[in-house]
Amino acid sequence: MNLTLKQYIEKITNWESPSDILSLYIKKAESDKFNSYVRLNKNPEEVLKNEWVSFSNIDEYLANTTLKWAPIAVKDNFLTKWFVTSASSKMLENYVSPYSSTVYKNLVKEGWIMIWKTNMDEFAMGSSTETSYFGPTRNPNDTNKVPGGSSGGSAAAVAADLAIAALGTDTGWSIRQPASLCGVVWFKPTYWINSRYGIIAMASSLDQAGTFTKTVEDAVILSKALAWYDENDATSVKREDISSWDEALQKTDLKWLKIALPEEFLWEWLQNWVKEKILEAVERIKQLWAQVDIVSMPLLKHALEAYYIIMPAEVSTNLARFDWIKYWYGENTFDFKNIYEYYASVRAHWFGKEAKRRILLWTYVLSAWAYEKYYGQAQKVRRLIKQEYDRIFKNYDLIIGPTSPTTAWDIWAKTEDPLAMYLADIYTVPVNLAWLPAMSLPVWNASDTNLPVGLHIIADQFKESKIFHLANVLEKNL
């Protein structure tokens, strides 16, 4: 059984029991060969009890909710009340949260049951899900390859049908890149639409919750359930136009759409196989009556440098709170001469290598004499990149390009070369710097000789319906 979210909802609406399907997916999770999951909840009714869902019985709950107990996986950095949430780090290995993230609570209200927590790079720091305390996740299309990161566990789970859909977070690449490498659909809306409250923060001005699904239509269903205003999140906004997302799915061609393809996306670092499949997708888009023009966005080449100053600077601030006192029992402080010795010992022992690298290097970026030289300049570049996108969106509805410059690479191939790993994010980080919505759509699925390729679709802020329009029509005509 390999169900889409829509197919599952239709089955339950037609009075098929959700228990049988849930049992099947729990068995699949227990036999997970890809290390997609870090823990399993075998008692989904506990979710309803913990969240105080106000329905008298399960039948009433199923009848009055959208997702109808759909088995959906969640990344290990969404806080879930009275369940362990560890961000795949030894630092939080047994941390139990007393409250749930808003996104999680919204989905419970819509009928979602959390069965699994998925593997991820520690504190979402990585591009391959190899920095997890629980070991690397493997790509279901080739178990010698990485699934991408940091949400690699969620992507692998959906690709292997160990879940109908999954949640992830995206700071610069963390959903789009694994979706591309595993061959599933990824979507994140404009920065202010999904609440960040209760998500373990990596870089607060960049982090977003998003979805992994098997189809574009599933992405709409799940994303609508996420998109609620949250008074607990100062960056949350009310949107009244989400109904336009459904309307976009009714369109059957791409007439009148004007689409830009930046020439910078096709430069020498793009793998030939990926370039070939992206250009084939562009030709198919043209056949469906869209206008596609090559444009220039020269400032995008500076996005990676700006991102890798802004992001880790925020990381070092957010991770300062983790000291093995606030969120878990600590070592006996009387064994240390002073608080500095205690902090040095605890953080050196319980943080992983990548987390320590980012804390050390970018604490320097925020130092008094280096702040304006690096962080201040990076913020200026960020503003210019946003202006670059604004310039293109004055004349075009969408921007397209590759999601990742390569297909999935071998496990451990890049772990000792951080710069090579960081280059995997070159096409995705500008979107987060500009707070834009985007999607990765598979345009080539895995075969005996080649791995999946994803098309990156970008829209202006709050223009998500245009993404769904293009992605849905193209998905049905590839």
XYZ file of C-alpha atoms in Angstrom:
478
model
C 0.000 0.000 0.000
C 1.501 3.296 -1.141
C -1.110 5.956 -0.445
C -1.089 9.660 -1.120
C -2.643 11.863 1.533
C -5.682 12.522 -0.638
C -6.193 8.788 -1.276
C -5.975 8.093 2.442
C -8.559 10.780 3.265
C -10.915 9.371 0.610
C -10.613 5.869 2.068
C -11.472 7.025 5.578
C -14.310 9.225 4.287
C -15.735 6.063 2.695
C -15.732 4.377 6.126
C -12.572 2.331 5.844
C -10.990 1.870 9.271
C -7.930 4.068 9.950
C -6.662 1.523 12.499
C -5.733 -0.998 9.815
C -3.784 1.559 7.821
C -2.095 2.918 10.952
C -1.071 -0.608 11.973
C 0.434 -1.182 8.540
C 2.514 1.996 8.702
C 3.626 1.257 12.249
C 4.906 -2.136 11.068
C 6.709 -0.418 8.202
C 8.307 2.014 10.660
C 9.458 -0.824 12.907
C 11.276 -2.400 9.955
C 12.850 0.909 8.835
C 16.053 0.061 6.923
C 17.097 3.645 6.272
C 17.379 5.020 9.830
C 14.595 7.461 8.997
C 13.211 7.436 12.536
C 14.694 8.125 15.949
C 11.638 7.098 17.988
C 8.172 5.624 17.505
C 4.881 6.340 19.261
C 2.776 3.154 19.231
C -0.108 4.697 21.181
C -1.518 7.490 18.999
C -4.505 8.015 21.313
C -2.056 9.547 23.785
C -1.623 12.460 21.367
C -5.310 13.316 21.648
C -5.208 13.034 25.435
C -2.107 15.234 25.743
C -3.571 17.946 23.505
C -7.028 17.875 25.138
C -8.845 17.333 21.836
C -12.533 18.030 22.569
C -14.280 15.154 20.802
C -16.258 12.551 22.722
C -15.079 9.603 20.628
C -12.831 8.639 17.730
C -15.682 8.448 15.208
C -16.654 12.038 15.949
C -13.020 13.085 15.679
C -12.631 11.425 12.269
C -15.889 12.899 10.980
C -15.003 16.467 11.978
C -11.369 16.717 10.934
C -9.569 17.080 7.605
C -6.621 14.698 7.982
C -8.588 11.863 9.636
C -5.786 10.261 11.648
C -3.373 10.290 8.736
C 0.005 8.722 9.657
C 2.374 11.646 9.137
C 5.968 11.800 10.378
C 7.479 14.833 12.108
C 11.056 16.031 12.296
C 12.737 15.703 15.678
C 12.838 19.470 16.339
C 9.061 20.060 16.666
C 8.240 20.110 20.372
C 5.556 17.565 21.286
C 3.984 17.593 24.726
C 5.213 14.774 26.993
C 7.186 13.125 24.178
C 10.941 13.252 23.740
C 12.191 15.910 21.306
C 15.972 15.827 20.954
C 16.868 17.666 17.698
C 18.924 14.483 17.087
C 21.514 15.749 19.557
C 23.139 14.110 22.539
C 22.596 17.430 24.349
C 18.795 16.835 24.345
C 18.778 13.038 24.123
C 16.014 12.577 26.732
C 14.396 16.016 26.806
C 10.602 15.901 27.295
C 8.771 19.114 26.466
C 5.868 20.354 28.635
C 4.182 21.955 25.610
C 3.755 21.403 21.869
C 4.689 23.555 18.899
C 1.835 25.499 17.325
C 2.250 23.740 13.967
C 1.965 20.390 15.718
C -1.154 21.466 17.641
C -2.771 22.811 14.470
C -2.340 19.461 12.768
C -3.737 17.556 15.756
C -6.836 19.768 15.566
C -7.088 18.899 11.864
C -6.966 15.174 12.613
C -3.290 14.299 12.343
C -1.697 11.622 14.526
C 2.043 11.816 15.234
C 3.450 8.302 14.983
C 7.146 9.018 14.423
C 9.939 11.450 15.083
C 12.332 11.496 12.136
C 16.107 11.697 12.059
C 17.848 14.986 11.217
C 21.215 16.677 11.290
C 21.996 17.757 14.854
C 20.065 20.972 15.589
C 19.362 21.080 11.809
C 23.055 21.781 11.063
C 24.030 19.892 7.942
C 23.173 19.042 4.358
C 23.189 15.250 4.533
C 21.692 13.976 7.847
C 25.139 12.647 8.752
C 25.663 14.830 11.837
C 22.814 13.183 13.790
C 23.681 11.681 17.180
C 21.605 8.660 16.081
C 23.686 7.993 12.980
C 23.167 8.845 9.287
C 19.953 8.308 7.347
C 20.259 6.497 4.010
C 18.617 7.416 0.721
C 15.868 4.869 -0.160
C 16.816 5.130 -3.844
C 20.400 4.035 -3.118
C 21.383 3.143 0.441
C 24.997 4.110 -0.224
C 23.892 7.714 -0.815
C 22.823 10.512 1.531
C 19.172 11.634 1.584
C 20.158 15.280 1.933
C 19.648 17.346 5.052
C 18.923 18.509 7.522
C 15.421 16.980 7.178
C 16.754 13.797 5.590
C 14.774 11.462 7.841
C 11.448 13.004 6.810
C 12.357 12.928 3.104
C 13.510 9.300 3.270
C 10.376 8.251 5.158
C 8.054 9.671 2.497
C 10.194 8.382 -0.393
C 10.178 4.858 1.088
C 6.443 5.037 1.962
C 7.197 4.709 5.663
C 4.803 7.656 6.095
C 2.110 9.211 3.928
C 3.641 12.662 4.420
C 6.058 14.393 6.789
C 6.979 17.710 8.364
C 10.396 19.323 8.227
C 12.039 22.671 8.803
C 13.887 24.724 6.221
C 16.556 27.276 7.125
C 18.312 27.483 3.774
C 17.993 24.078 2.122
C 16.804 21.643 4.791
C 13.576 20.517 3.081
C 14.078 21.368 -0.583
C 17.471 19.708 -0.968
C 16.500 16.335 0.640
C 13.226 16.394 -1.320
C 15.231 16.757 -4.528
C 17.725 14.038 -3.579
C 14.992 11.592 -2.506
C 12.462 12.400 -5.252
C 9.493 13.786 -3.276
C 7.553 17.062 -3.278
C 8.630 19.747 -0.849
C 6.894 23.051 -0.101
C 7.394 26.009 2.217
C 5.232 29.151 2.168
C 6.234 32.763 2.764
C 8.239 33.186 5.983
C 5.398 34.672 8.073
C 2.656 32.109 7.302
C 3.641 29.069 9.419
C 4.240 29.641 13.115
C 7.740 28.947 14.459
C 6.575 28.767 18.082
C 7.720 25.519 19.673
C 10.234 24.606 16.971
C 13.787 24.252 18.277
C 15.424 27.251 16.635
C 18.493 27.148 14.451
C 18.483 30.603 12.812
C 15.353 32.517 13.742
C 15.196 34.922 10.780
C 15.515 31.997 8.338
C 13.738 28.983 9.915
C 10.411 27.802 8.492
C 8.159 24.787 8.847
C 7.298 22.975 5.612
C 6.007 19.718 4.174
C 7.178 16.569 2.402
C 4.467 14.913 0.311
C 4.068 12.560 -2.624
C 2.050 14.966 -4.785
C 1.452 18.689 -5.207
C -2.188 18.261 -4.194
C -1.075 16.634 -0.928
C 1.198 19.632 -0.316
C -1.820 21.944 -0.559
C -3.900 19.806 1.828
C -1.175 19.611 4.460
C 0.026 23.206 4.097
C -3.493 24.570 4.589
C -3.661 22.704 7.896
C -0.405 24.348 9.014
C -1.198 27.923 8.013
C -2.905 29.479 11.005
C -2.158 32.774 12.721
C -0.385 32.325 16.051
C -0.376 35.038 18.711
C 2.596 33.293 20.371
C 4.800 34.040 17.352
C 5.592 37.713 16.779
C 6.360 36.997 13.107
C 3.024 35.278 12.389
C 0.504 36.996 10.097
C -3.165 36.425 9.267
C -3.893 35.397 5.684
C -7.347 35.336 4.141
C -6.347 34.164 0.649
C -5.396 30.534 1.332
C -8.515 29.391 -0.576
C -6.688 30.464 -3.746
C -4.359 27.504 -3.210
C -7.229 25.105 -4.018
C -8.246 27.182 -7.022
C -4.741 26.866 -8.455
C -5.186 23.082 -8.617
C -8.140 23.457 -11.004
C -6.058 24.953 -13.807
C -5.057 22.687 -16.675
C -2.476 24.704 -18.598
C 0.124 27.402 -18.041
C -1.245 30.106 -20.334
C -0.271 33.650 -19.361
C 2.375 32.549 -16.870
C 5.675 34.390 -17.280
C 8.603 32.486 -15.832
C 12.226 33.528 -15.355
C 15.227 31.167 -15.480
C 18.356 32.920 -14.113
C 21.424 32.173 -16.195
C 23.431 32.006 -12.961
C 21.560 28.758 -12.123
C 23.151 27.026 -15.123
C 26.806 27.775 -14.385
C 29.669 25.312 -14.259
C 28.973 23.871 -10.787
C 25.711 22.299 -12.054
C 26.054 18.559 -12.694
C 25.459 17.699 -16.376
C 22.730 15.152 -15.627
C 20.844 17.625 -13.451
C 21.188 20.366 -16.077
C 19.851 18.040 -18.777
C 16.735 17.149 -16.769
C 16.069 20.752 -15.736
C 16.247 21.955 -19.346
C 13.905 19.125 -20.391
C 11.430 20.341 -17.751
C 11.778 23.899 -19.078
C 10.899 22.708 -22.574
C 7.860 20.880 -21.212
C 6.745 24.068 -19.445
C 6.994 25.956 -22.730
C 4.898 23.285 -24.456
C 2.210 23.931 -21.848
C 1.966 27.547 -23.062
C 4.063 29.327 -20.457
C 6.610 31.977 -21.397
C 10.113 31.163 -20.107
C 12.908 33.738 -20.426
C 16.572 33.585 -19.476
C 17.354 36.450 -17.080
C 20.376 37.599 -15.111
C 20.485 37.872 -11.314
C 24.177 38.619 -10.702
C 23.829 39.291 -6.973
C 22.764 35.696 -6.283
C 26.425 34.637 -6.391
C 26.920 36.504 -3.098
C 23.998 34.786 -1.332
C 25.982 31.824 -0.033
C 28.609 34.031 1.614
C 25.939 36.203 3.249
C 23.963 33.174 4.389
C 26.966 31.495 6.005
C 27.573 34.594 8.104
C 23.970 35.378 9.084
C 22.832 31.802 9.753
C 25.658 30.624 12.046
C 25.671 33.959 13.889
C 22.037 33.286 14.803
C 22.898 29.643 15.540
C 25.539 30.599 18.086
C 22.978 32.820 19.823
C 20.202 30.203 19.841
C 22.470 27.406 21.049
C 23.826 29.484 23.930
C 20.867 28.297 26.046
C 21.907 24.638 25.962
C 24.051 23.934 29.005
C 22.695 20.667 30.455
C 20.975 22.562 33.249
C 17.886 24.191 31.718
C 16.634 21.312 29.554
C 18.080 18.209 31.206
C 19.798 17.236 34.409
C 23.380 18.443 34.591
C 26.635 17.225 35.946
C 27.504 18.045 39.547
C 28.698 21.639 39.338
C 30.688 21.212 42.573
C 33.119 19.074 40.562
C 34.268 22.170 38.656
C 36.357 25.133 39.785
C 34.036 27.711 38.199
C 31.110 28.114 35.804
C 33.414 28.621 32.815
C 35.074 25.262 33.361
C 31.647 23.635 33.712
C 30.326 25.149 30.468
C 33.487 24.241 28.561
C 33.277 20.631 29.717
C 29.549 20.134 29.133
C 29.314 21.831 25.730
C 32.479 20.150 24.439
C 31.149 16.746 25.449
C 27.473 16.966 24.471
C 27.539 19.025 21.257
C 28.545 17.343 17.990
C 31.392 18.400 15.713
C 29.346 20.524 13.289
C 27.493 22.318 16.094
C 30.783 23.212 17.788
C 32.273 24.411 14.485
C 29.411 26.828 13.885
C 29.302 28.089 17.467
C 33.045 28.791 17.544
C 33.464 30.374 14.129
C 30.423 32.593 14.164
C 30.664 33.710 17.767
C 33.754 35.395 16.346
C 31.619 37.015 13.625
C 29.508 38.634 16.353
C 32.504 39.899 18.321
C 32.766 43.654 18.861
C 35.429 44.409 16.283
C 34.235 41.897 13.616
C 30.490 42.561 13.831
C 30.254 45.380 11.313
C 32.984 43.959 9.104
C 31.153 40.653 8.567
C 27.635 40.465 10.040
C 26.721 44.047 9.187
C 27.908 43.630 5.593
C 26.049 40.325 5.234
C 22.791 41.989 6.269
C 23.337 44.657 3.602
C 23.859 41.921 0.993
C 20.662 40.260 2.210
C 18.730 43.452 1.508
C 20.250 43.688 -1.983
C 19.310 40.066 -2.741
C 15.711 40.800 -1.764
C 15.773 43.809 -4.112
C 17.133 41.556 -6.871
C 14.136 39.248 -6.507
C 11.769 42.236 -6.398
C 13.216 43.431 -9.708
C 12.492 40.090 -11.396
C 9.014 39.712 -9.903
C 7.956 43.048 -11.357
C 7.919 41.334 -14.767
C 7.596 37.617 -14.006
C 5.245 35.383 -12.023
C 7.788 32.734 -11.053
C 11.483 31.890 -11.027
C 12.646 28.326 -11.719
C 15.928 26.423 -11.614
C 17.537 23.318 -10.124
C 16.988 22.591 -6.424
C 20.389 20.969 -5.939
C 23.507 21.250 -8.133
C 23.998 17.469 -7.970
C 22.118 14.269 -7.311
C 22.715 12.452 -4.014
C 26.372 11.797 -3.141
C 28.006 8.941 -1.241
C 27.662 8.821 2.532
C 30.689 10.417 4.272
C 32.021 11.758 0.950
C 31.870 15.410 2.051
C 31.941 15.318 5.855
C 35.610 16.289 6.059
C 35.178 19.121 3.563
C 32.586 21.550 4.994
C 32.955 24.005 2.095
C 32.028 21.310 -0.434
C 29.001 20.453 1.710
C 27.958 24.099 1.976
C 28.075 24.501 -1.834
C 25.192 22.018 -2.096
C 22.942 24.831 -0.860
C 23.843 27.385 -3.512
C 20.431 27.423 -5.236
C 18.218 27.399 -2.163
C 19.664 29.826 0.396
C 18.779 33.059 -1.513
C 15.074 32.198 -1.115
C 15.279 32.116 2.676
C 17.306 35.309 2.777
C 14.413 37.001 0.928
C 11.623 35.252 2.932
C 10.037 33.813 -0.257
C 7.798 30.751 -0.807
C 9.197 27.876 -2.865
C 8.747 24.246 -3.866
C 10.930 21.394 -5.081
C 9.114 19.244 -7.650
C 10.596 15.937 -8.877
C 11.169 16.110 -12.629
C 13.086 12.835 -12.780
C 12.471 9.848 -10.532
C 15.093 7.282 -9.618
C 16.100 4.732 -12.252
C 18.687 1.957 -12.440
C 21.321 4.398 -13.626
C 20.399 7.817 -12.204
C 18.994 9.397 -9.049
C 16.116 11.905 -8.661
C 16.294 15.525 -9.811
C 14.156 18.354 -8.437
C 12.941 21.566 -10.090
C 13.017 24.596 -7.781
C 9.949 26.864 -8.171
C 10.029 30.287 -6.471
C 7.300 32.938 -6.166
C 7.042 36.397 -4.676
C 5.884 36.758 -1.075
C 2.317 35.490 -0.491
C 2.002 34.254 -4.110
C 1.931 30.550 -3.201
C -0.987 29.867 -5.550
C 1.262 30.556 -8.557
C 3.671 27.851 -7.364
C 0.821 25.361 -7.004
C -0.489 26.305 -10.454
C 2.787 25.558 -12.232
C 3.724 22.534 -10.119
C 0.356 20.800 -10.400
C 0.093 21.218 -14.180
C 3.701 20.172 -14.755
C 3.417 17.161 -12.415
C 0.475 15.856 -14.439
C 2.207 16.386 -17.773
C 5.720 15.059 -17.202
